[in-house]
mmCIF file of C-alpha atoms in Angstrom:
data_model
loop_
_atom_site.group_PDB
_atom_site.id
_atom_site.type_symbol
_atom_site.label_atom_id
_atom_site.label_comp_id
_atom_site.label_asym_id
_atom_site.label_seq_id
_atom_site.Cartn_x
_atom_site.Cartn_y
_atom_site.Cartn_z
ATOM 1 C CA MET A 273 93.840 17.336 -98.293
ATOM 2 C CA PRO A 274 95.003 16.851 -101.828
ATOM 3 C CA PRO A 275 94.538 13.116 -102.843
ATOM 4 C CA ASN A 276 97.604 10.774 -102.704
ATOM 5 C CA SER A 277 97.440 9.939 -106.442
ATOM 6 C CA SER A 278 101.076 8.395 -106.725
ATOM 7 C CA ALA A 279 102.298 5.138 -106.038
ATOM 8 C CA PRO A 280 105.546 5.617 -104.161
ATOM 9 C CA THR A 281 108.173 2.899 -103.740
ATOM 10 C CA PRO A 282 109.160 2.068 -100.134
ATOM 11 C CA ALA A 283 112.131 4.334 -99.064
ATOM 12 C CA TYR A 284 112.668 5.809 -95.747
ATOM 13 C CA GLY A 285 114.066 8.985 -95.321
ATOM 14 C CA ALA A 286 116.399 7.809 -92.212
ATOM 15 C CA PRO A 287 118.862 5.594 -93.544
ATOM 16 C CA TRP A 288 120.902 6.143 -90.405
ATOM 17 C CA LEU A 289 118.563 4.280 -88.271
ATOM 18 C CA PRO A 290 118.608 0.638 -87.590
ATOM 19 C CA ILE A 291 115.814 -1.205 -89.592
ATOM 20 C CA THR A 292 113.153 -3.602 -87.629
ATOM 21 C CA SER A 293 112.554 -6.952 -88.945
ATOM 22 C CA THR A 294 109.299 -5.405 -90.419
ATOM 23 C CA GLY A 295 111.139 -3.190 -92.298
ATOM 24 C CA HIS A 296 110.621 0.185 -90.139
ATOM 25 C CA PRO A 297 113.314 2.538 -88.891
ATOM 26 C CA VAL A 298 113.863 2.004 -85.134
ATOM 27 C CA SER A 299 113.777 5.128 -83.256
ATOM 28 C CA ILE A 300 116.763 5.075 -80.556
ATOM 29 C CA PRO A 301 116.179 7.476 -77.519
ATOM 30 C CA SER A 302 119.133 9.558 -76.499
ATOM 31 C CA THR A 303 120.976 8.782 -73.241
ATOM 32 C CA THR A 304 123.032 12.112 -73.267
ATOM 33 C CA LEU A 305 122.397 15.627 -74.014
ATOM 34 C CA SER A 306 123.644 16.434 -77.632
ATOM 35 C CA THR A 307 126.155 18.949 -78.312
ATOM 36 C CA LEU A 308 125.619 22.045 -80.683
ATOM 37 C CA GLU A 309 127.252 20.149 -83.668
ATOM 38 C CA ASP A 310 124.594 17.114 -83.064
ATOM 39 C CA THR A 311 121.506 19.298 -82.998
ATOM 40 C CA THR A 312 122.019 21.205 -86.432
ATOM 41 C CA MET A 313 118.693 21.879 -88.236
ATOM 42 C CA THR A 314 119.437 18.550 -90.125
ATOM 43 C CA ASN A 315 118.374 16.554 -87.052
ATOM 44 C CA PRO A 316 115.543 18.455 -85.290
ATOM 45 C CA THR A 317 114.406 15.380 -83.498
ATOM 46 C CA ARG A 318 117.473 15.055 -81.399
ATOM 47 C CA HIS A 319 115.959 18.453 -79.608
ATOM 48 C CA LEU A 320 113.164 16.701 -78.458
ATOM 49 C CA SER A 321 115.044 13.826 -77.489
ATOM 50 C CA ASP A 322 117.384 16.122 -75.440
ATOM 51 C CA ALA A 323 114.108 17.839 -73.837
ATOM 52 C CA GLY A 324 112.750 14.461 -72.859
ATOM 53 C CA ASP A 325 116.132 13.568 -71.286
ATOM 54 C CA ALA A 326 116.165 16.861 -69.437
ATOM 55 C CA VAL A 327 112.415 16.190 -68.273
ATOM 56 C CA ARG A 328 113.577 12.758 -66.820
ATOM 57 C CA ALA A 329 116.659 14.350 -65.196
ATOM 58 C CA PHE A 330 114.233 16.812 -63.433
ATOM 59 C CA ASN A 331 112.052 14.135 -62.369
ATOM 60 C CA HIS A 332 115.163 11.608 -60.854
ATOM 61 C CA VAL A 333 116.718 14.712 -58.991
ATOM 62 C CA SER A 334 113.626 16.371 -57.807
ATOM 63 C CA ARG A 335 112.596 13.346 -55.915
ATOM 64 C CA ALA A 336 114.880 13.679 -52.972
ATOM 65 C CA ALA A 337 114.359 16.824 -51.022
ATOM 66 C CA GLY A 338 117.532 18.571 -50.126
ATOM 67 C CA ASP A 339 118.577 22.425 -49.189
ATOM 68 C CA ASP A 340 118.042 23.363 -52.978
ATOM 69 C CA TRP A 341 114.474 21.552 -53.096
ATOM 70 C CA THR A 342 112.530 22.450 -50.271
ATOM 71 C CA PHE A 343 110.850 25.895 -50.304
ATOM 72 C CA PRO A 344 107.888 27.151 -52.102
ATOM 73 C CA GLY A 345 110.151 29.277 -54.220
ATOM 74 C CA HIS A 346 111.865 26.449 -55.323
ATOM 75 C CA SER A 347 108.492 25.231 -56.779
ATOM 76 C CA TYR A 348 107.997 28.611 -58.241
ATOM 77 C CA ASP A 349 110.995 28.434 -60.279
ATOM 78 C CA ALA A 350 110.354 24.746 -61.422
ATOM 79 C CA LEU A 351 106.839 25.615 -62.590
ATOM 80 C CA GLY A 352 107.980 28.901 -64.356
ATOM 81 C CA ASN A 353 110.449 26.551 -66.207
ATOM 82 C CA LEU A 354 107.775 23.893 -66.857
ATOM 83 C CA SER A 355 105.378 26.704 -68.288
ATOM 84 C CA TYR A 356 107.973 27.923 -70.542
ATOM 85 C CA LEU A 357 108.358 24.302 -71.899
ATOM 86 C CA VAL A 358 104.637 23.364 -72.191
ATOM 87 C CA GLY A 359 104.258 26.581 -73.795
ATOM 88 C CA MET A 360 106.047 25.448 -76.581
ATOM 89 C CA LEU A 361 104.339 21.973 -77.150
ATOM 90 C CA GLU A 362 101.615 23.240 -79.512
ATOM 91 C CA GLN A 363 104.127 24.554 -81.877
ATOM 92 C CA ALA A 364 106.333 21.418 -81.658
ATOM 93 C CA ILE A 365 103.191 19.207 -82.473
ATOM 94 C CA ASP A 366 102.637 21.368 -85.483
ATOM 95 C CA GLN A 367 105.993 21.276 -86.871
ATOM 96 C CA SER A 368 106.707 17.536 -85.996
ATOM 97 C CA THR A 369 104.158 16.644 -88.459
ATOM 98 C CA ARG A 370 105.222 18.786 -91.266
ATOM 99 C CA PRO A 371 107.613 16.022 -93.056
ATOM 100 C CA VAL A 372 104.619 13.903 -93.188
ATOM 101 C CA MET A 373 102.449 16.351 -94.653
ATOM 102 C CA HIS A 374 105.099 17.585 -97.198
ATOM 103 C CA THR A 375 105.498 13.948 -98.295
ATOM 104 C CA TYR A 376 101.639 13.510 -98.608
ATOM 105 C CA GLU A 377 101.149 16.759 -100.458
ATOM 106 C CA GLN A 378 103.809 15.335 -103.050
ATOM 107 C CA GLY A 379 101.747 12.046 -103.159
ATOM 108 C CA ARG A 380 104.661 10.100 -101.680
ATOM 109 C CA VAL A 381 103.043 8.527 -98.357
ATOM 110 C CA LEU A 382 103.060 4.879 -98.515
ATOM 111 C CA ILE A 383 101.189 2.726 -95.664
ATOM 112 C CA ASP A 384 102.161 -0.649 -94.813
ATOM 113 C CA ASN A 385 100.352 -3.524 -96.166
ATOM 114 C CA GLY A 386 98.561 -1.243 -99.027
ATOM 115 C CA GLY A 387 96.644 0.660 -96.468
ATOM 116 C CA ASP A 388 94.824 4.205 -97.439
ATOM 117 C CA PRO A 389 97.300 7.218 -97.279
ATOM 118 C CA ASP A 390 94.145 9.586 -97.103
ATOM 119 C CA ALA A 391 92.694 7.597 -94.191
ATOM 120 C CA LYS A 392 95.959 7.648 -92.361
ATOM 121 C CA VAL A 393 96.696 11.290 -92.730
ATOM 122 C CA ALA A 394 93.088 12.158 -91.858
ATOM 123 C CA GLU A 395 93.906 10.176 -88.451
ATOM 124 C CA LEU A 396 97.113 12.188 -88.031
ATOM 125 C CA VAL A 397 95.419 15.545 -88.596
ATOM 126 C CA ALA A 398 92.607 14.671 -86.179
ATOM 127 C CA ALA A 399 95.127 13.630 -83.578
ATOM 128 C CA GLN A 400 97.316 16.567 -84.003
ATOM 129 C CA ASN A 401 94.225 18.760 -83.634
ATOM 130 C CA ASP A 402 93.536 16.752 -80.135
ATOM 131 C CA ALA A 403 97.161 17.116 -79.485
ATOM 132 C CA ARG A 404 97.046 21.066 -79.935
ATOM 133 C CA ARG A 405 94.064 21.330 -77.806
ATOM 134 C CA ALA A 406 95.505 19.487 -74.938
ATOM 135 C CA ALA A 407 98.718 21.283 -75.353
ATOM 136 C CA ALA A 408 96.902 24.534 -74.992
ATOM 137 C CA ALA A 409 94.892 23.134 -71.784
ATOM 138 C CA LEU A 410 98.226 21.983 -70.095
ATOM 139 C CA THR A 411 99.773 25.548 -70.788
ATOM 140 C CA ALA A 412 96.974 27.007 -69.231
ATOM 141 C CA ALA A 413 97.009 24.802 -65.930
ATOM 142 C CA VAL A 414 100.827 24.890 -65.667
ATOM 143 C CA GLN A 415 100.753 28.707 -65.971
ATOM 144 C CA ARG A 416 97.888 28.975 -63.212
ATOM 145 C CA MET A 417 100.124 26.752 -60.841
ATOM 146 C CA HIS A 418 102.920 29.170 -61.513
ATOM 147 C CA ASN A 419 100.731 32.166 -60.892
ATOM 148 C CA ALA A 420 99.451 30.366 -57.480
ATOM 149 C CA THR A 421 102.615 29.963 -56.225
ATOM 150 C CA SER A 422 103.962 33.464 -56.866
ATOM 151 C CA PRO A 423 102.910 34.894 -53.376
ATOM 152 C CA MET A 424 104.100 31.864 -51.312
ATOM 153 C CA GLY A 425 106.846 31.597 -49.093
ATOM 154 C CA LEU A 426 108.380 30.049 -45.977
ATOM 155 C CA ASP A 427 107.431 30.886 -42.411
ATOM 156 C CA THR A 428 110.759 30.810 -40.612
ATOM 157 C CA THR A 429 109.353 31.587 -37.105
ATOM 158 C CA GLY A 430 110.868 29.085 -34.798
ATOM 159 C CA LEU A 431 113.041 27.232 -37.331
ATOM 160 C CA PRO A 432 116.463 26.987 -35.824
ATOM 161 C CA GLN A 433 118.231 27.170 -39.080
ATOM 162 C CA PHE A 434 116.759 30.644 -39.324
ATOM 163 C CA GLU A 435 117.285 31.968 -35.893
ATOM 164 C CA ASP A 436 120.127 34.500 -37.095
ATOM 165 C CA ASP A 437 117.837 36.079 -39.642
ATOM 166 C CA GLU A 438 115.371 36.368 -36.998
ATOM 167 C CA ASP A 439 117.822 37.817 -34.422
ATOM 168 C CA GLN A 440 118.811 40.506 -37.288
ATOM 169 C CA GLU A 441 115.464 41.512 -37.855
ATOM 170 C CA ASP A 442 115.082 41.980 -34.183
ATOM 171 C CA ASP A 443 117.969 44.015 -33.738
ATOM 172 C CA ALA A 444 116.805 46.275 -36.826
ATOM 173 C CA ARG A 445 113.746 47.208 -35.086
#
């Protein structure tokens, strides 16, 4: 890491965020999915907020078992989508730190109370490496779950709602 030799003045790159009493911008979680106009490349964090909102919505609606959430095939589909989502976490982790690293390389990172930018960036990089390893392990585990559900189905023998299907199979024999 290059040394942080400059002494920047405090300035935050997010003037649209409210500021706390300590002078830090406040992150406001989204409550609605954004539109295409909201999610231009000028605001990439909005996409992560939307992803969090989508996972929260899944967690909410998947609690109640209904006709559309009953069978092994439903788990297979959900795990396939979850595998897709977690498979992109490693890249998102890397790209989430780019603004800090860019600012640090320019010698412009300022730490509260005169803290050491080199130490904080080293801490960030170590945590980022841990997060990448954890994301890779999570991706592999969810992919194994998806693969395990692939051959699963429902034995409809004796289930009244499937009797018509069984009668049609008997007639076909």
